[in-house]
Amino acid sequence: MSINKLMADSEIMVSGIRIQIVRKAIKHLHLGVYPPEGHVRVAVPEHVTDERIRLAVIDKLAWIKKQQAEFMAQPRQTAREMVAGESHYFFGKSYRLEVIEQVGKHKVELVGGNKIRLSVTANTSTENRLKLMSEWYREQLKQITPKLLAKWQAKIGVVADDWGVKKMKTKWGSCNIEAKRIWLNLDLAKKPPECLEYILVHELVHLLERHHNDRFIGYMDEFMPKWRLHRETLNRSPLSHEEWEY
């Protein structure tokens, strides 16, 4: 989830699985399987050969296939048409969309605990309705994040100089170590609140440890003992319709 300068990229095939190789200035090999379809990426020190990577992947084939099967079994939303009756997620809960055509300012609001009301002028396009919804999600994250950030910065003992929300297709969050800047994926507004906290803690911990090594895991265990459970919740939650790119 942190951003590091890539030294080189290549791909190999192992037992019919495409493996992306990312070479970095790191000491150990890190293998990950990513949503939505189980893309496999291996980060390795610059000097590691493709053959050594192939052997490492073969050793983890059973685990990789298990992770891929779990991703493929995740529920997926159909394409959003932004019409009345659709279900839309907000902080892990499903809401039914209510569309009101009116004269005046467009707005999105929660109604009665089980509806999201979208008020728009007549003939507003689907694209503009989606943009309106995205901006509403962005504002919700911007309202809740400062309090969470203050809580976890005090607990972890680090301070992010800047943070923001944007649409990201391959990461739930990222951290620019040098600038101390954190980015949160806009889709976290659709996930259970504990998922947002988990990602926020993950990125703040990168200000203590750049790499996903034993030291990093130790910090996560110290500050958020249930982080694996929250990660699992995030991995099980419904995926957006949009395709992810790698």
mmCIF file of C-alpha atoms in Angstrom:
data_model
loop_
_atom_site.group_PDB
_atom_site.id
_atom_site.type_symbol
_atom_site.label_atom_id
_atom_site.label_comp_id
_atom_site.label_asym_id
_atom_site.label_seq_id
_atom_site.Cartn_x
_atom_site.Cartn_y
_atom_site.Cartn_z
ATOM 1 C CA MET A 1 0.000 0.000 0.000
ATOM 2 C CA SER A 2 2.940 2.328 0.331
ATOM 3 C CA ILE A 3 4.477 3.871 -2.745
ATOM 4 C CA ASN A 4 8.073 2.975 -3.561
ATOM 5 C CA LYS A 5 10.056 3.777 -6.666
ATOM 6 C CA LEU A 6 9.945 0.813 -9.026
ATOM 7 C CA MET A 7 13.305 -0.303 -10.348
ATOM 8 C CA ALA A 8 12.031 -2.676 -13.045
ATOM 9 C CA ASP A 9 8.899 -4.574 -14.051
ATOM 10 C CA SER A 10 8.499 -7.918 -15.799
ATOM 11 C CA GLU A 11 6.118 -10.859 -15.872
ATOM 12 C CA ILE A 12 6.459 -14.634 -15.738
ATOM 13 C CA MET A 13 3.927 -17.466 -16.003
ATOM 14 C CA VAL A 14 3.837 -20.148 -13.301
ATOM 15 C CA SER A 15 1.341 -23.029 -13.650
ATOM 16 C CA GLY A 16 -0.881 -20.845 -15.833
ATOM 17 C CA ILE A 17 -0.819 -17.916 -13.391
ATOM 18 C CA ARG A 18 0.570 -14.589 -14.554
ATOM 19 C CA ILE A 19 3.017 -13.155 -12.012
ATOM 20 C CA GLN A 20 3.984 -9.477 -12.029
ATOM 21 C CA ILE A 21 7.520 -8.874 -10.781
ATOM 22 C CA VAL A 22 8.481 -5.555 -9.221
ATOM 23 C CA ARG A 23 12.158 -5.045 -8.395
ATOM 24 C CA LYS A 24 12.927 -2.608 -5.590
ATOM 25 C CA ALA A 25 15.703 -1.645 -3.215
ATOM 26 C CA ILE A 26 14.459 -4.076 -0.541
ATOM 27 C CA LYS A 27 16.007 -7.021 1.332
ATOM 28 C CA HIS A 28 13.286 -9.664 1.189
ATOM 29 C CA LEU A 29 10.773 -11.116 -1.272
ATOM 30 C CA HIS A 30 7.134 -10.075 -0.731
ATOM 31 C CA LEU A 31 4.306 -11.906 -2.486
ATOM 32 C CA GLY A 32 0.765 -10.528 -2.641
ATOM 33 C CA VAL A 33 -2.570 -11.484 -4.204
ATOM 34 C CA TYR A 34 -4.830 -8.534 -5.010
ATOM 35 C CA PRO A 35 -8.522 -7.973 -5.780
ATOM 36 C CA PRO A 36 -10.713 -8.144 -7.642
ATOM 37 C CA GLU A 37 -9.584 -11.286 -9.493
ATOM 38 C CA GLY A 38 -6.476 -12.377 -7.626
ATOM 39 C CA HIS A 39 -3.720 -10.574 -9.495
ATOM 40 C CA VAL A 40 -0.354 -11.833 -8.206
ATOM 41 C CA ARG A 41 2.510 -9.430 -7.635
ATOM 42 C CA VAL A 42 5.939 -10.211 -6.238
ATOM 43 C CA ALA A 43 8.224 -7.467 -4.945
ATOM 44 C CA VAL A 44 11.854 -8.591 -4.837
ATOM 45 C CA PRO A 45 15.361 -7.212 -4.324
ATOM 46 C CA GLU A 46 16.933 -6.049 -7.563
ATOM 47 C CA HIS A 47 19.416 -8.930 -7.828
ATOM 48 C CA VAL A 48 16.899 -11.809 -7.458
ATOM 49 C CA THR A 49 16.581 -13.950 -10.610
ATOM 50 C CA ASP A 50 13.331 -14.941 -12.277
ATOM 51 C CA GLU A 51 14.107 -18.593 -11.529
ATOM 52 C CA ARG A 52 14.344 -17.931 -7.794
ATOM 53 C CA ILE A 53 11.055 -16.038 -7.999
ATOM 54 C CA ARG A 54 9.469 -18.942 -9.876
ATOM 55 C CA LEU A 55 10.514 -21.370 -7.115
ATOM 56 C CA ALA A 56 9.121 -19.053 -4.439
ATOM 57 C CA VAL A 57 5.793 -18.820 -6.280
ATOM 58 C CA ILE A 58 5.581 -22.591 -6.746
ATOM 59 C CA ASP A 59 6.107 -22.984 -2.998
ATOM 60 C CA LYS A 60 3.088 -20.705 -2.400
ATOM 61 C CA LEU A 61 0.829 -21.998 -5.211
ATOM 62 C CA ALA A 62 -1.754 -23.551 -2.901
ATOM 63 C CA TRP A 63 -2.049 -20.325 -0.905
ATOM 64 C CA ILE A 64 -2.239 -18.204 -4.071
ATOM 65 C CA LYS A 65 -5.042 -20.322 -5.532
ATOM 66 C CA LYS A 66 -6.947 -20.166 -2.242
ATOM 67 C CA GLN A 67 -6.703 -16.354 -2.201
ATOM 68 C CA GLN A 68 -7.799 -16.130 -5.843
ATOM 69 C CA ALA A 69 -10.795 -18.402 -5.191
ATOM 70 C CA GLU A 70 -11.855 -16.193 -2.267
ATOM 71 C CA PHE A 71 -11.644 -13.049 -4.388
ATOM 72 C CA MET A 72 -13.685 -14.618 -7.179
ATOM 73 C CA ALA A 73 -16.336 -15.662 -4.651
ATOM 74 C CA GLN A 74 -16.804 -12.102 -3.419
ATOM 75 C CA PRO A 75 -20.154 -10.492 -4.237
ATOM 76 C CA ARG A 76 -19.998 -7.871 -6.965
ATOM 77 C CA GLN A 77 -22.354 -5.024 -7.613
ATOM 78 C CA THR A 78 -23.875 -4.714 -11.046
ATOM 79 C CA ALA A 79 -23.266 -1.529 -13.044
ATOM 80 C CA ARG A 80 -24.906 1.448 -11.335
ATOM 81 C CA GLU A 81 -27.598 3.148 -13.433
ATOM 82 C CA MET A 82 -28.520 5.608 -10.662
ATOM 83 C CA VAL A 83 -32.245 4.900 -10.829
ATOM 84 C CA ALA A 84 -34.775 4.507 -8.020
ATOM 85 C CA GLY A 85 -34.647 1.151 -6.236
ATOM 86 C CA GLU A 86 -30.949 0.436 -6.699
ATOM 87 C CA SER A 87 -28.916 -0.588 -3.670
ATOM 88 C CA HIS A 88 -25.893 1.495 -2.734
ATOM 89 C CA TYR A 89 -23.451 0.831 0.090
ATOM 90 C CA PHE A 90 -22.494 3.439 2.681
ATOM 91 C CA PHE A 91 -20.065 2.465 5.470
ATOM 92 C CA GLY A 92 -20.912 -1.206 5.052
ATOM 93 C CA LYS A 93 -24.687 -0.904 5.020
ATOM 94 C CA SER A 94 -26.911 -1.298 1.963
ATOM 95 C CA TYR A 95 -29.274 1.608 1.235
ATOM 96 C CA ARG A 96 -32.035 1.814 -1.354
ATOM 97 C CA LEU A 97 -31.719 4.725 -3.754
ATOM 98 C CA GLU A 98 -34.592 7.182 -3.975
ATOM 99 C CA VAL A 99 -34.487 9.611 -6.897
ATOM 100 C CA ILE A 100 -36.376 12.913 -6.688
ATOM 101 C CA GLU A 101 -36.590 15.206 -9.688
ATOM 102 C CA GLN A 102 -36.853 18.829 -8.669
ATOM 103 C CA VAL A 103 -35.917 22.353 -9.612
ATOM 104 C CA GLY A 104 -32.938 23.672 -7.707
ATOM 105 C CA LYS A 105 -29.636 22.510 -6.276
ATOM 106 C CA HIS A 106 -28.634 18.870 -6.626
ATOM 107 C CA LYS A 107 -28.055 17.030 -3.354
ATOM 108 C CA VAL A 108 -27.611 13.612 -1.740
ATOM 109 C CA GLU A 109 -28.853 12.777 1.749
ATOM 110 C CA LEU A 110 -29.642 9.843 4.016
ATOM 111 C CA VAL A 111 -33.371 9.409 4.689
ATOM 112 C CA GLY A 112 -35.025 7.274 7.370
ATOM 113 C CA GLY A 113 -32.027 5.084 8.041
ATOM 114 C CA ASN A 114 -32.475 2.896 4.969
ATOM 115 C CA LYS A 115 -32.527 5.217 1.944
ATOM 116 C CA ILE A 116 -30.167 7.494 0.072
ATOM 117 C CA ARG A 117 -32.140 10.273 -1.556
ATOM 118 C CA LEU A 118 -30.738 11.748 -4.750
ATOM 119 C CA SER A 119 -32.384 15.061 -5.663
ATOM 120 C CA VAL A 120 -31.636 16.206 -9.208
ATOM 121 C CA THR A 121 -33.158 18.235 -11.977
ATOM 122 C CA ALA A 122 -35.062 16.426 -14.706
ATOM 123 C CA ASN A 123 -32.957 14.797 -17.450
ATOM 124 C CA THR A 124 -29.779 14.743 -15.341
ATOM 125 C CA SER A 125 -27.528 12.179 -17.026
ATOM 126 C CA THR A 126 -26.412 8.951 -15.382
ATOM 127 C CA GLU A 127 -22.825 10.187 -15.565
ATOM 128 C CA ASN A 128 -23.663 13.363 -13.658
ATOM 129 C CA ARG A 129 -25.692 11.418 -11.098
ATOM 130 C CA LEU A 130 -22.676 9.176 -10.512
ATOM 131 C CA LYS A 131 -20.425 12.226 -10.124
ATOM 132 C CA LEU A 132 -22.826 13.719 -7.605
ATOM 133 C CA MET A 133 -22.829 10.466 -5.628
ATOM 134 C CA SER A 134 -19.033 10.254 -5.712
ATOM 135 C CA GLU A 135 -18.702 13.791 -4.370
ATOM 136 C CA TRP A 136 -21.112 12.936 -1.579
ATOM 137 C CA TYR A 137 -19.019 9.897 -0.665
ATOM 138 C CA ARG A 138 -15.913 12.107 -0.719
ATOM 139 C CA GLU A 139 -17.492 14.610 1.652
ATOM 140 C CA GLN A 140 -18.527 11.867 4.081
ATOM 141 C CA LEU A 141 -14.948 10.600 4.240
ATOM 142 C CA LYS A 142 -13.635 14.125 4.714
ATOM 143 C CA GLN A 143 -16.001 14.618 7.634
ATOM 144 C CA ILE A 144 -15.117 11.439 9.511
ATOM 145 C CA THR A 145 -11.393 11.116 8.766
ATOM 146 C CA PRO A 146 -9.970 14.092 10.750
ATOM 147 C CA LYS A 147 -11.248 12.695 14.062
ATOM 148 C CA LEU A 148 -9.916 9.220 13.252
ATOM 149 C CA LEU A 149 -6.613 10.686 12.100
ATOM 150 C CA ALA A 150 -6.184 12.622 15.359
ATOM 151 C CA LYS A 151 -6.991 9.498 17.369
ATOM 152 C CA TRP A 152 -4.513 7.234 15.597
ATOM 153 C CA GLN A 153 -1.721 9.777 15.166
ATOM 154 C CA ALA A 154 -1.698 10.238 18.945
ATOM 155 C CA LYS A 155 -1.704 6.474 19.528
ATOM 156 C CA ILE A 156 0.992 5.655 16.953
ATOM 157 C CA GLY A 157 3.122 8.728 17.622
ATOM 158 C CA VAL A 158 3.385 10.016 14.057
ATOM 159 C CA VAL A 159 1.854 12.938 12.176
ATOM 160 C CA ALA A 160 0.785 12.994 8.537
ATOM 161 C CA ASP A 161 1.428 16.430 7.049
ATOM 162 C CA ASP A 162 -1.331 16.011 4.497
ATOM 163 C CA TRP A 163 -4.062 13.600 3.474
ATOM 164 C CA GLY A 164 -6.701 13.339 0.800
ATOM 165 C CA VAL A 165 -9.329 11.180 -0.866
ATOM 166 C CA LYS A 166 -9.220 9.983 -4.456
ATOM 167 C CA LYS A 167 -10.404 7.164 -6.670
ATOM 168 C CA MET A 168 -7.761 4.437 -6.792
ATOM 169 C CA LYS A 169 -8.053 1.227 -8.770
ATOM 170 C CA THR A 170 -5.322 -0.911 -7.236
ATOM 171 C CA LYS A 171 -4.961 0.266 -3.636
ATOM 172 C CA TRP A 172 -7.162 1.019 -0.658
ATOM 173 C CA GLY A 173 -4.647 3.595 0.495
ATOM 174 C CA SER A 174 -1.137 4.876 -0.084
ATOM 175 C CA CYS A 175 1.534 6.775 1.809
ATOM 176 C CA ASN A 176 4.208 9.044 0.402
ATOM 177 C CA ILE A 177 6.861 8.619 3.072
ATOM 178 C CA GLU A 178 8.949 11.661 2.130
ATOM 179 C CA ALA A 179 5.996 14.076 1.941
ATOM 180 C CA LYS A 180 4.165 12.381 4.838
ATOM 181 C CA ARG A 181 1.047 12.425 2.679
ATOM 182 C CA ILE A 182 -1.703 9.809 2.921
ATOM 183 C CA TRP A 183 -4.286 9.047 0.248
ATOM 184 C CA LEU A 184 -7.482 7.129 0.964
ATOM 185 C CA ASN A 185 -9.498 5.284 -1.659
ATOM 186 C CA LEU A 186 -12.884 6.913 -2.271
ATOM 187 C CA ASP A 187 -14.564 3.483 -2.124
ATOM 188 C CA LEU A 188 -13.741 3.214 1.585
ATOM 189 C CA ALA A 189 -16.895 5.281 2.115
ATOM 190 C CA LYS A 190 -18.808 2.180 1.003
ATOM 191 C CA LYS A 191 -17.021 -0.226 3.355
ATOM 192 C CA PRO A 192 -17.576 -0.885 7.081
ATOM 193 C CA PRO A 193 -16.036 1.864 9.283
ATOM 194 C CA GLU A 194 -13.430 -0.490 10.728
ATOM 195 C CA CYS A 195 -12.022 -0.908 7.206
ATOM 196 C CA LEU A 196 -11.353 2.826 6.966
ATOM 197 C CA GLU A 197 -9.591 2.747 10.351
ATOM 198 C CA TYR A 198 -7.521 -0.263 9.317
ATOM 199 C CA ILE A 199 -6.301 1.451 6.141
ATOM 200 C CA LEU A 200 -5.611 4.683 8.007
ATOM 201 C CA VAL A 201 -3.545 2.843 10.625
ATOM 202 C CA HIS A 202 -1.753 0.859 7.903
ATOM 203 C CA GLU A 203 -0.654 4.024 6.128
ATOM 204 C CA LEU A 204 0.342 5.828 9.342
ATOM 205 C CA VAL A 205 2.496 2.858 10.341
ATOM 206 C CA HIS A 206 4.362 3.316 7.066
ATOM 207 C CA LEU A 207 5.688 6.544 8.592
ATOM 208 C CA LEU A 208 7.470 4.292 11.100
ATOM 209 C CA GLU A 209 8.406 1.481 8.696
ATOM 210 C CA ARG A 210 8.444 1.783 4.912
ATOM 211 C CA HIS A 211 8.284 -1.924 4.080
ATOM 212 C CA HIS A 212 5.810 -4.710 4.843
ATOM 213 C CA ASN A 213 8.325 -6.589 6.961
ATOM 214 C CA ASP A 214 8.294 -8.150 10.438
ATOM 215 C CA ARG A 215 8.827 -4.757 12.039
ATOM 216 C CA PHE A 216 5.802 -3.370 10.193
ATOM 217 C CA ILE A 217 3.648 -6.334 11.258
ATOM 218 C CA GLY A 218 4.853 -5.888 14.820
ATOM 219 C CA TYR A 219 3.663 -2.284 14.824
ATOM 220 C CA MET A 220 0.290 -3.305 13.382
ATOM 221 C CA ASP A 221 -0.101 -5.968 16.078
ATOM 222 C CA GLU A 222 0.782 -3.413 18.750
ATOM 223 C CA PHE A 223 -1.484 -0.584 17.632
ATOM 224 C CA MET A 224 -4.408 -2.544 16.136
ATOM 225 C CA PRO A 225 -4.406 -6.157 17.377
ATOM 226 C CA LYS A 226 -7.483 -7.021 15.276
ATOM 227 C CA TRP A 227 -6.100 -5.607 12.024
ATOM 228 C CA ARG A 228 -6.170 -9.005 10.280
ATOM 229 C CA LEU A 229 -9.881 -9.299 11.033
ATOM 230 C CA HIS A 230 -10.502 -5.836 9.584
ATOM 231 C CA ARG A 231 -8.457 -6.724 6.504
ATOM 232 C CA GLU A 232 -10.566 -9.844 6.061
ATOM 233 C CA THR A 233 -13.751 -7.770 6.366
ATOM 234 C CA LEU A 234 -12.463 -5.456 3.661
ATOM 235 C CA ASN A 235 -11.559 -8.374 1.405
ATOM 236 C CA ARG A 236 -15.018 -9.936 1.852
ATOM 237 C CA SER A 237 -17.055 -6.774 1.257
ATOM 238 C CA PRO A 238 -18.796 -6.294 -2.113
ATOM 239 C CA LEU A 239 -16.575 -5.058 -4.909
ATOM 240 C CA SER A 240 -17.541 -2.146 -7.106
ATOM 241 C CA HIS A 241 -18.520 -2.864 -10.680
ATOM 242 C CA GLU A 242 -15.547 -0.954 -12.102
ATOM 243 C CA GLU A 243 -12.649 -3.038 -13.365
ATOM 244 C CA TRP A 244 -9.320 -2.608 -11.592
ATOM 245 C CA GLU A 245 -6.111 -1.970 -13.471
ATOM 246 C CA TYR A 246 -2.595 -3.088 -12.586
#
